[in-house]
Coordinates of C-alpha atoms and ligand atoms in Angstrom, one line a residue:
X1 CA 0.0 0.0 0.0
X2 CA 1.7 3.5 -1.2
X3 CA 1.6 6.2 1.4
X4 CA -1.2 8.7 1.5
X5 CA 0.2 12.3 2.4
X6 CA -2.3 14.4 1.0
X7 CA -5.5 12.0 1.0
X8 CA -4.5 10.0 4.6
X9 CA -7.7 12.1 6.1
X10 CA -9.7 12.2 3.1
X11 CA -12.6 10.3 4.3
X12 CA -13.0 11.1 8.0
X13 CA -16.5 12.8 8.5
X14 CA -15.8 16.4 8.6
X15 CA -12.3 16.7 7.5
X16 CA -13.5 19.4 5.5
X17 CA -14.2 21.4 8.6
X18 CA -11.5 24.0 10.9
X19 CA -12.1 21.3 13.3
X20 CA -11.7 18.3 12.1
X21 CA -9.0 19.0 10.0
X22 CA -6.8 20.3 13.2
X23 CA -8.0 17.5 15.2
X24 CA -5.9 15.3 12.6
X25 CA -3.2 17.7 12.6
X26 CA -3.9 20.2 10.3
X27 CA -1.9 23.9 10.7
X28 CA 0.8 22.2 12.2
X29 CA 2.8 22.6 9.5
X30 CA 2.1 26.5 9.3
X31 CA 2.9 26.8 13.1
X32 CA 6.0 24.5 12.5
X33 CA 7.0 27.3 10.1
X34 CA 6.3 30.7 11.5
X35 CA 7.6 29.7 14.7
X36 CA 10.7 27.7 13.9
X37 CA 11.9 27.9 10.4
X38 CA 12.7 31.5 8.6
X39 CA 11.3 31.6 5.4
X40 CA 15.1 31.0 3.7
X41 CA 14.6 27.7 5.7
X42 CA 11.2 27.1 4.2
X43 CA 12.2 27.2 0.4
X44 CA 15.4 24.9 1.2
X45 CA 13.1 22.3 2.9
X46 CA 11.1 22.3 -0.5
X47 CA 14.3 22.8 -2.6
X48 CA 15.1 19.4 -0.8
X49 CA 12.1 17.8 -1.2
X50 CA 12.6 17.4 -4.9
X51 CA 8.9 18.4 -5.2
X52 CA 7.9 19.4 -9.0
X53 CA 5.2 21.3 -10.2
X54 CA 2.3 19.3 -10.2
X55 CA 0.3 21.1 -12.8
X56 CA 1.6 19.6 -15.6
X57 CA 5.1 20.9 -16.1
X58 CA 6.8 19.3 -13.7
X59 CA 9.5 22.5 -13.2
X60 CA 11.0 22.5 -9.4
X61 CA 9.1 23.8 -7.1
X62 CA 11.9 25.1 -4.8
X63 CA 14.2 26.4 -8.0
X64 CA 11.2 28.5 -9.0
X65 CA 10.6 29.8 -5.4
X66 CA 14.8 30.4 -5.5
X67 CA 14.2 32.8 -8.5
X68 CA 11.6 35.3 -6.9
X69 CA 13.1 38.8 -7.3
X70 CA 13.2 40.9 -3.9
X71 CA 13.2 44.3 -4.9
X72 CA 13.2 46.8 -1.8
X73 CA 9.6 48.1 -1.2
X74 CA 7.7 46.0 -4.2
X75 CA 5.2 43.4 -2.9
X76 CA 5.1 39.8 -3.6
X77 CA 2.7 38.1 -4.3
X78 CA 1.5 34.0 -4.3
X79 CA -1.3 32.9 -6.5
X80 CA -2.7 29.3 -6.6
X81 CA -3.3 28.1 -10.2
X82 CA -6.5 26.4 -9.4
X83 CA -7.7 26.8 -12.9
X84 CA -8.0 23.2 -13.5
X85 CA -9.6 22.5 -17.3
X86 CA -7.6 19.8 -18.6
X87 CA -9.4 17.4 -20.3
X88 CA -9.5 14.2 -18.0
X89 CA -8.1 16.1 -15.3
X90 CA -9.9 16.4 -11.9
X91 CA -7.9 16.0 -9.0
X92 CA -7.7 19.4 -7.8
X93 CA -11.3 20.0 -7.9
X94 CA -11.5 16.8 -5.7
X95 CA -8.7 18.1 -3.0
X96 CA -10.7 21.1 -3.3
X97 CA -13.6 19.7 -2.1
X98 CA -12.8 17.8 0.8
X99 CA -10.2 18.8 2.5
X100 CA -9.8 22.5 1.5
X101 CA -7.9 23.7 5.0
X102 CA -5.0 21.5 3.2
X103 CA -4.9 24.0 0.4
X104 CA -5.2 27.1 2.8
X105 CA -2.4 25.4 5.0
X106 CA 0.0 25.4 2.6
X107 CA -1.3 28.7 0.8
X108 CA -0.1 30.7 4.4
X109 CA 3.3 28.5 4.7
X110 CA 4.4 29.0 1.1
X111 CA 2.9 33.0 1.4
X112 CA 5.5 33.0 4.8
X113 CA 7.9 31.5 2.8
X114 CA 8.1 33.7 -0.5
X115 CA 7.4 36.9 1.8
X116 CA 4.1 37.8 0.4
X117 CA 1.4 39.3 2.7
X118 CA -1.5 38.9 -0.6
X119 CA -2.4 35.6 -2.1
X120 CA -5.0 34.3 -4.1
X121 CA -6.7 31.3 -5.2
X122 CA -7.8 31.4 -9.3
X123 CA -10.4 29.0 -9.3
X124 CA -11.6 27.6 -12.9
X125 CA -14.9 30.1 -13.0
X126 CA -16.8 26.9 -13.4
X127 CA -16.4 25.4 -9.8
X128 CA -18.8 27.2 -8.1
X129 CA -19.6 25.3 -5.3
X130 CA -15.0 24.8 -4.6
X131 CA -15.7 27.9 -4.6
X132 CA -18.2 28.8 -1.9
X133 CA -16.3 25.3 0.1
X134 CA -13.0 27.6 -0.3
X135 CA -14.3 30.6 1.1
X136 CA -16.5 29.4 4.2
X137 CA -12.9 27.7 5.1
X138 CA -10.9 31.2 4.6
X139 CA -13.6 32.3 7.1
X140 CA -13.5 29.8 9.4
X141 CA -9.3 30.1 9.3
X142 CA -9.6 34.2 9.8
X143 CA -11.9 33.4 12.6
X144 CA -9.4 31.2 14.3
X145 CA -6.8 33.4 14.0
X146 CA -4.5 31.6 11.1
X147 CA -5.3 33.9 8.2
X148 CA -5.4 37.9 8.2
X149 CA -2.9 40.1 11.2
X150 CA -0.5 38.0 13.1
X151 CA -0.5 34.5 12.6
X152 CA 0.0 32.5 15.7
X153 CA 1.8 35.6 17.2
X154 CA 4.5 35.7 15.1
X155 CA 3.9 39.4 13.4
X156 CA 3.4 37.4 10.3
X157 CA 0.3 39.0 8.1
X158 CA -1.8 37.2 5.2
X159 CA -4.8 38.1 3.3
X160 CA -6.1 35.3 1.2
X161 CA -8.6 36.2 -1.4
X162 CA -10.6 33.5 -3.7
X163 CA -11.0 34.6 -7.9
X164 CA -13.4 32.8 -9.7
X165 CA -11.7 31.9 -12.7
X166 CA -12.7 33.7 -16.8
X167 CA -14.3 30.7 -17.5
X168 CA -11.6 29.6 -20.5
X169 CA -9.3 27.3 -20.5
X170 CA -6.1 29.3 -21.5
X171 CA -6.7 31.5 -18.1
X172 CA -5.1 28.2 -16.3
X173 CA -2.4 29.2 -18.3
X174 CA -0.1 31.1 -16.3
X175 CA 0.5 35.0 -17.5
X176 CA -3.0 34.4 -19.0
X177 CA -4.4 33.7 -15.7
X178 CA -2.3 36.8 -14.3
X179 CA -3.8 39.1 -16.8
X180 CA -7.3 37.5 -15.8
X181 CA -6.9 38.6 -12.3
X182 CA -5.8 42.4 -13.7
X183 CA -9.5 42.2 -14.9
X184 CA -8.2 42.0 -17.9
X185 CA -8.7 39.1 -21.1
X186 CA -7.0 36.0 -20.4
X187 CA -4.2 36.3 -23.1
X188 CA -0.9 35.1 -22.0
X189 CA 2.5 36.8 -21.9
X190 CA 5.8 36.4 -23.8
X191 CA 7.9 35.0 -21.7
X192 CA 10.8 35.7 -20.4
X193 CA 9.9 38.1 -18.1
X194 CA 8.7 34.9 -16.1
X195 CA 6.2 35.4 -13.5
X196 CA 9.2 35.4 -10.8
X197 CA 10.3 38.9 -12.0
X198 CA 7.7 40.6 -13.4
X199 CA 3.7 38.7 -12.4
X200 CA 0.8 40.3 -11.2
X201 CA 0.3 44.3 -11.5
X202 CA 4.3 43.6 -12.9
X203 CA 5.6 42.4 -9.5
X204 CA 7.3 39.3 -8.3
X205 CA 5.0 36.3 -8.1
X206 CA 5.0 32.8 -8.0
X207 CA 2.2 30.8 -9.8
X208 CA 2.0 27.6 -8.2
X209 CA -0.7 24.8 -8.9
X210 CA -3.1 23.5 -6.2
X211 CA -1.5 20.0 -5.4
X212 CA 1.7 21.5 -5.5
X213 CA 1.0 24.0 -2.6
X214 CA -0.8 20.8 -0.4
X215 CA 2.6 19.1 -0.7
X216 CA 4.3 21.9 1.1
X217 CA 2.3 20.7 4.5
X218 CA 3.5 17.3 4.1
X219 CA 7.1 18.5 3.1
X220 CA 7.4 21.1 6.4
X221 CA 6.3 18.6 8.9
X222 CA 8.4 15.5 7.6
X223 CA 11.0 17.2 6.4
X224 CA 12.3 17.7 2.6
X225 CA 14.5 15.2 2.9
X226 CA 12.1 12.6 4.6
X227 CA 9.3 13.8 1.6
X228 CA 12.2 13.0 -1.2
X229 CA 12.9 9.2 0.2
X230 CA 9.2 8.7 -1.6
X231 CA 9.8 8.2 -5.3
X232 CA 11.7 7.4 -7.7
X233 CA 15.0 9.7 -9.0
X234 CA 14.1 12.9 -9.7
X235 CA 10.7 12.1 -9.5
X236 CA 10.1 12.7 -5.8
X237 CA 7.3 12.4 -3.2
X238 CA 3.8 11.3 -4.0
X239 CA 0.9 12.3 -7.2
X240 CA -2.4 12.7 -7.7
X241 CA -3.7 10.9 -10.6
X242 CA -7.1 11.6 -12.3
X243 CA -7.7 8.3 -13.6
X244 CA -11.1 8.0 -16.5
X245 CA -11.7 6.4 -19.6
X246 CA -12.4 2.7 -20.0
X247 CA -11.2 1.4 -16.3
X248 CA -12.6 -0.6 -14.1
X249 CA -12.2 2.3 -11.3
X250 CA -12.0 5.6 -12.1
X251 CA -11.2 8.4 -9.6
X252 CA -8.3 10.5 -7.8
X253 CA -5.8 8.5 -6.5
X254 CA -2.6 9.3 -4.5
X255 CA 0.1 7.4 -6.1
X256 CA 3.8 7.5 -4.9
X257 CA 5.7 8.1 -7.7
X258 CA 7.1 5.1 -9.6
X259 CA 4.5 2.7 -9.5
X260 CA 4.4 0.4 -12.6
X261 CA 2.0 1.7 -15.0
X262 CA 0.9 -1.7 -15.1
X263 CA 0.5 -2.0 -11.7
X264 CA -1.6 1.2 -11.8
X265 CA -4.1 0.1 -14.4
X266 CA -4.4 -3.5 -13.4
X267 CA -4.1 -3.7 -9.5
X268 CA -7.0 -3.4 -7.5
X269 CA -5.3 -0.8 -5.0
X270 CA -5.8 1.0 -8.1
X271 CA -8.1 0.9 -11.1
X272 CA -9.0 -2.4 -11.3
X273 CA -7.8 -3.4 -14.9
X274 CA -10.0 -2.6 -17.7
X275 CA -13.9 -2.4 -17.7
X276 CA -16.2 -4.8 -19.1
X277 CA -13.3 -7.4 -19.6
X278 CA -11.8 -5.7 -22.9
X279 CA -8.1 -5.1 -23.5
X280 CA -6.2 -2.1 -23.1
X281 CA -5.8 -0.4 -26.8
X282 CA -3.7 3.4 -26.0
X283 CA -3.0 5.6 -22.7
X284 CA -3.2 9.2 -22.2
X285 CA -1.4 9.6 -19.1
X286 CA -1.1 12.8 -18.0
X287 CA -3.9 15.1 -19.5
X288 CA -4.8 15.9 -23.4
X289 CA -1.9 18.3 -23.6
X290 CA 0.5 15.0 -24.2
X291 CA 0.8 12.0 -26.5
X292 CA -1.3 9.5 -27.2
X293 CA 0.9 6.0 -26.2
X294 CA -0.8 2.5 -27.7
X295 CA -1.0 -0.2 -25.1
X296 CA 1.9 -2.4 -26.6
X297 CA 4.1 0.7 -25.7
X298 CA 2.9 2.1 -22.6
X299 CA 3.2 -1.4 -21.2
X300 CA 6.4 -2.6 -22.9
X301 CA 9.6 -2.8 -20.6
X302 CA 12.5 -0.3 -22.2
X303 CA 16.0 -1.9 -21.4
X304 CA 14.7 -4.8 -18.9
X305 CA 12.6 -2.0 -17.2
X306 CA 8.7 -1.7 -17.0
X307 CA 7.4 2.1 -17.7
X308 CA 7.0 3.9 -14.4
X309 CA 4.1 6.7 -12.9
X310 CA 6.9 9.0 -13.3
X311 CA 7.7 12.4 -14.7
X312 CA 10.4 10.4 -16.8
X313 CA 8.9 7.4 -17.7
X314 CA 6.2 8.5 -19.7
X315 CA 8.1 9.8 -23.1
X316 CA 7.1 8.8 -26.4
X317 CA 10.6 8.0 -27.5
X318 CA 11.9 11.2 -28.2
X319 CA 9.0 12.4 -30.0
X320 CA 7.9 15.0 -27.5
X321 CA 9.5 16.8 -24.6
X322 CA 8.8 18.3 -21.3
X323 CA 7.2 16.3 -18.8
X324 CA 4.5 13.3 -20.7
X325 CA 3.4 12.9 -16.9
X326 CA 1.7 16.3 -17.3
X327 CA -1.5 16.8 -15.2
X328 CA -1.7 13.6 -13.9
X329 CA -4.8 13.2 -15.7
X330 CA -4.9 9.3 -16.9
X331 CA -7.3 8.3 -19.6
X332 CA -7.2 4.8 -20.9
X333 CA -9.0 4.0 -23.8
X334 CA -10.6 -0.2 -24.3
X335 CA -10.2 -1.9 -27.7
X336 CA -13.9 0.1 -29.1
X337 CA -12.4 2.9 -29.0
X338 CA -12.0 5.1 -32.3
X339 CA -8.7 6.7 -32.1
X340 CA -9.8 9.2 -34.8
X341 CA -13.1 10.0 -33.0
X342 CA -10.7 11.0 -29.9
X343 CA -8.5 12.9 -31.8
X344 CA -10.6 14.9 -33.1
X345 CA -12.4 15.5 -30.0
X346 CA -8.6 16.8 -28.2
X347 CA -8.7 19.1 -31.8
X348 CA -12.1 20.5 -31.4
X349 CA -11.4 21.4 -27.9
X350 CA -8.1 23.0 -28.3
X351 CA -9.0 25.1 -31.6
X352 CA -12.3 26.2 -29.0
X353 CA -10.1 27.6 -26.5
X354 CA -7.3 28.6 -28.5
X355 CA -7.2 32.8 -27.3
X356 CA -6.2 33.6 -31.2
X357 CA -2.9 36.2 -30.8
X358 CA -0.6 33.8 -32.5
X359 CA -1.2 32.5 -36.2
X360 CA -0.3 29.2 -36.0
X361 CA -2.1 27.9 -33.3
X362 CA -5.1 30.2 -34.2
X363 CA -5.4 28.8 -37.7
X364 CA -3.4 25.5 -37.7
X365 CA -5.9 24.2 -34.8
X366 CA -8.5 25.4 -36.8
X367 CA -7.1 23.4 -40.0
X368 CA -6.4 20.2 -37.9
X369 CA -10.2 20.4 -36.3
X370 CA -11.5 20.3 -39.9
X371 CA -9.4 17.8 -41.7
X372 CA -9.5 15.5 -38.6
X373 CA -13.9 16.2 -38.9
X374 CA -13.8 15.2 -42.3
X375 CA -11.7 12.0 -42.2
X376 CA -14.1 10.8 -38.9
X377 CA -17.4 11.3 -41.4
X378 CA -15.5 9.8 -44.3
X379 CA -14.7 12.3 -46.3
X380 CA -11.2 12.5 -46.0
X381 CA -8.2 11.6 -48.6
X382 CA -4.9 9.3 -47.9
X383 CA -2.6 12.6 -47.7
X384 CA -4.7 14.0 -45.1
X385 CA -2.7 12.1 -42.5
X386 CA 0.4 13.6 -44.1
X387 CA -0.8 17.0 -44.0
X388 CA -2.2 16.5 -40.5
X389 CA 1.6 16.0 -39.2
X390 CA 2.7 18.8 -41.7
X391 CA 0.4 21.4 -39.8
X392 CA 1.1 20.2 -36.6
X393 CA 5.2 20.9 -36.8
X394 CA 4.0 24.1 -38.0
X395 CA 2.5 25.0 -34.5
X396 CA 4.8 23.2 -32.6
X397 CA 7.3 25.2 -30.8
X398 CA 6.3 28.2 -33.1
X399 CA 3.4 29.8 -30.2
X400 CA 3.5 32.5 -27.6
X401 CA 2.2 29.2 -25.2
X402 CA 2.4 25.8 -24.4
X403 CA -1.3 25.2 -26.0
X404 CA 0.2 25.5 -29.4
X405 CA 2.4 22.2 -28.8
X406 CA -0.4 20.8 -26.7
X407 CA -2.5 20.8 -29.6
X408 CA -0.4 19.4 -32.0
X409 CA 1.6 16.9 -30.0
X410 CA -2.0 14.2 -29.6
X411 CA -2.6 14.8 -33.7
X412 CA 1.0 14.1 -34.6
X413 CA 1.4 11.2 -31.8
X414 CA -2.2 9.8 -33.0
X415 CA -0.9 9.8 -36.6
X416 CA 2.2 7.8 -35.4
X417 CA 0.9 5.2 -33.8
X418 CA -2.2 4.6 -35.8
X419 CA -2.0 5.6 -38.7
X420 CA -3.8 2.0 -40.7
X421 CA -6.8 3.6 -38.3
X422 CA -7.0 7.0 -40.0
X423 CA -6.2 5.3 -43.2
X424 CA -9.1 2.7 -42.3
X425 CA -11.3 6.1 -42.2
X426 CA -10.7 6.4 -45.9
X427 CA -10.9 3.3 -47.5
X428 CA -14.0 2.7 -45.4
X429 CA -15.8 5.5 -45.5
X430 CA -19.0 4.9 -45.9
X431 CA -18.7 2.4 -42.2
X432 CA -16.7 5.2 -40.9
X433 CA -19.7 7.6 -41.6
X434 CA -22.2 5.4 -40.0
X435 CA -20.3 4.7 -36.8
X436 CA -20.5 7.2 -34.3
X437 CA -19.2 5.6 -31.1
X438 CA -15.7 5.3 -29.6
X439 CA -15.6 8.1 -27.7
X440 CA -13.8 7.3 -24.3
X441 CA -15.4 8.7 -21.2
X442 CA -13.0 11.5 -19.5
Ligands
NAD501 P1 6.6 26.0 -18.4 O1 7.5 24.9 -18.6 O2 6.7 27.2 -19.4 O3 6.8 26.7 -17.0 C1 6.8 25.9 -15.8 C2 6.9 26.9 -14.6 O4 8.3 27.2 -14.4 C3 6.2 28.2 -14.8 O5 5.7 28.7 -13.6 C4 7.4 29.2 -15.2 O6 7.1 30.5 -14.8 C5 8.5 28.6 -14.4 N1 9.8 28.8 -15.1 C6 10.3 28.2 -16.1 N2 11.5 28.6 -16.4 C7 11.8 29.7 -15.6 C8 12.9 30.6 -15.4 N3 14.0 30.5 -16.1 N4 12.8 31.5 -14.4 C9 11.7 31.6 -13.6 N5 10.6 30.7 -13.7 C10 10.7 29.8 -14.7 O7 5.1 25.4 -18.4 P2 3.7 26.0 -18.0 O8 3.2 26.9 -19.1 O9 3.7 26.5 -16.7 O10 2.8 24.6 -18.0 C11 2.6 23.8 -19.1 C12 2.0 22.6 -18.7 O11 0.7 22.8 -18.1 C13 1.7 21.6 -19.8 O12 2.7 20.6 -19.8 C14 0.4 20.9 -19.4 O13 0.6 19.6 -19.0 C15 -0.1 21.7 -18.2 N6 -1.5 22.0 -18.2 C16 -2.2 21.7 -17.1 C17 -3.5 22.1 -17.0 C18 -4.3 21.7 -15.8 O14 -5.6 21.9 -15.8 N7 -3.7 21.2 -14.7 C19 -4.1 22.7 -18.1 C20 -3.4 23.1 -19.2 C21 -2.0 22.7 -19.2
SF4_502 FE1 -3.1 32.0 -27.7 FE2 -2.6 29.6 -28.9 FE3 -0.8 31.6 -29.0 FE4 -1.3 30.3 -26.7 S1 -0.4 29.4 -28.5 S2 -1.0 32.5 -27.0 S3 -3.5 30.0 -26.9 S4 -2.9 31.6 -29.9

């Protein structure tokens, strides 16, 4: 059984309660901090932790914190990227919802730590009701004394505001999200300046994701060093995974990193193998923003060694890079499934929320959308394929954001690996037409 250090409580009556929560041990970690540790002691503990963001790009958590600017008289500020709109991903929302002093625990620890005295919480606009559960547990915190003028004593000060979110996808997106709480349309930034330099109203500020500011409680009262033992290499500590699709057992689980992928579809600690007794056919495993990996892959062993729940495991041999763990969101698809069907679906989404400032994600999503359309209702031609991968290296890396490559990495992987199925859509067109099922629950 893998340890539990951000769902150990997550089904004790109450837990989402002030009460509760502290009868388990909740703010410990904050009072471990303001009252022991300096903030300089803070970041090293989750510089030593090894913790990476859990959003999706896996960057250190600790390194980023090391690269806030301290200008003399300019606030700071934390904000908590609790956007979450990732297709297929849904664990936030979930840690949201029942145990939300977890998130405001470590939202005042990491505030003490990075100096800021303002943080908020973007929450995707959608979420009403995290929303409401977030801000009857600010209250209940201020009331108690661990949010607003000195904290537990110490001098420390904290104002923690909620944001509902623009209600687009690209405001998860982190300058985009930062503009968004200017009041003004989510459109991201060039980068550099990064967020560390110049964030919101042009000051410092850290963007961290929800998950990834809940791991600070664990890491402060273990220790970064204890936190890091969990895992495997750089891939420290422990992950929530947002597991849908075709499994037997769907849901948010807390994994710690470096379980088999095997193990994590088939065990029943853990989804339960696949539903209604069909086979495995391809793996999303970390969110729509990264390849598609067929079964025979995904479950291979590279040099003697299965493929791990890790941020390094996951690649698709070289084909895309950053981190293929991404969100953590984990959609397996049976043997029914229509891989064109899916892709498409990824293309219609991303050409949706694409915010339009740069051309080749404004048009080439656009493009991809409708040639993927008209090969699912058989109308497409054999060099469609061809021109599919052709658009997509024209987006990728070519964007002011990451959606750019995010949209054409599934397209071009899909192609890859199942290409006699998109060529299937043309010599059997009229079938092709006629079918519309084979789209994978997420
Ligand atoms: P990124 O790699 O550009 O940046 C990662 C983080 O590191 C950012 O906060 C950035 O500011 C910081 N950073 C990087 N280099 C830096 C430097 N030199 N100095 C200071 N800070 C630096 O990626 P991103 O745009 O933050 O995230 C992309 C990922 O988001 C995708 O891989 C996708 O998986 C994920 N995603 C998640 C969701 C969701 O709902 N969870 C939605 C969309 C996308
Ligand atoms: Fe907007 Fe797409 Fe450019 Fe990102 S890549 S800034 S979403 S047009």
């Amino acid at each position: 059984m893998g340890r539990k250090l951000l769902l150990e409580h997550i089904n004790v009556p109450g837990i989402n309660t002030l009460e509760v929560y502290r009868q388990k041990g909740g703010y410990a970690a904050v009072e471990k901090a303001l009252k022991t540790l300096t903030p300089d002691e803070v970041v090293e503990e989750v510089k030593k932790s090894g913790l990476r963001g859990r959003g999706g790009a896996g960057f250190p958590t600790g390194m980023k914190w090391s690269f806030l600017a301290k200008p003399e008289g300019v606030p700071r500020y934390l904000v908590c990227n609790a956007d979450e709109s990732e297709p297929g991903t849904f664990k936030d929302r979930y840690l949201m919802t029942y145990i939300p002093h977890l998130l405001i625990e470590g939202m005042i620890a990491a505030s003490y730590a990075l100096g800021a005295n303002t943080s908020y919480i973007y929450v995707r606009g959608e979420m009403m009701p995290q929303i409401r559960i977030l801000e009857r547990a600010i209250a209940e915190a201020k009331n108690a004394g661990l949010l607003g003028k000195n904290i537990f004593g110490t001098g420390y000060n904290l104002e923690l505001y909620v944001q509902p979110g623009g209600g687009a996808y690209i405001c998860g997106e982190e300058t985009a999200l930062l503009e968004s709480l200017e009041g003004k349309r989510g459109n991201p930034r060039i980068k550099p300046p990064f967020p560390a330099i110049a964030g919101l109203y042009g000051c410092p500020t850290v963007v961290n994701n929800v998950e990834s500011i809940a791991a600070v409680v664990p890491i402060i009262n273990e220790g970064g060093d204890e936190y890091a033992k969990i895992g495997i290499g750089r891939s420290t500590g422990t992950k929530l995974i947002s597991a849908s699709g075709n499994l037997k057992k769907p849901g948010v689980y807390e994994i710690e990193l470096g379980v088999p992928v095997e193990e994590f579809i088939y065990s029943d600690e853990y989804c339960g193998g696949i539903a209604n007794g069909k086979r495995l056919k391809a793996v999303v495993a970390g969110g729509s923003s990264v390849p598609i990996l067929p079964a025979n892959l995904i479950l291979k062993t590279i040099n003697n060694e299965a493929r791990l729940m890790s941020y390094e495991s996951l690649s698709d041999g070289g084909f895309a890079t950053g981190s293929m763990m991404g969100s953590g969101g984990f959609i397996a698809f049976d043997e029914d499934q229509c891989i064109v069907r899916n892709t498409w679906n990824f293309s219609r989404f991303y050409h949706h929320e694409s915010c339009g400032q740069c051309s080749p994600c404004r048009e080439g999503t656009g493009w991809m959308e409708k040639v993927l359309h008209r090969l699912e209702y058989g109308h497409g031609k054999m060099s469609d394929m061809d021109l599919l991968v052709d658009v997509s290296k024209k987006i990728e890396g070519n964007t002011i954001c990451p959606l750019g490559d995010a949209a054409a990495w599934p397209v071009a992987s899909a192609i890859r690996h199942f290409r006699d199925e998109f060529e299937w859509h043309v010599t059997n067109a009229a079938e092709a037409t006629s079918r519309n099922y084979g789209l994978a629950n997420y």
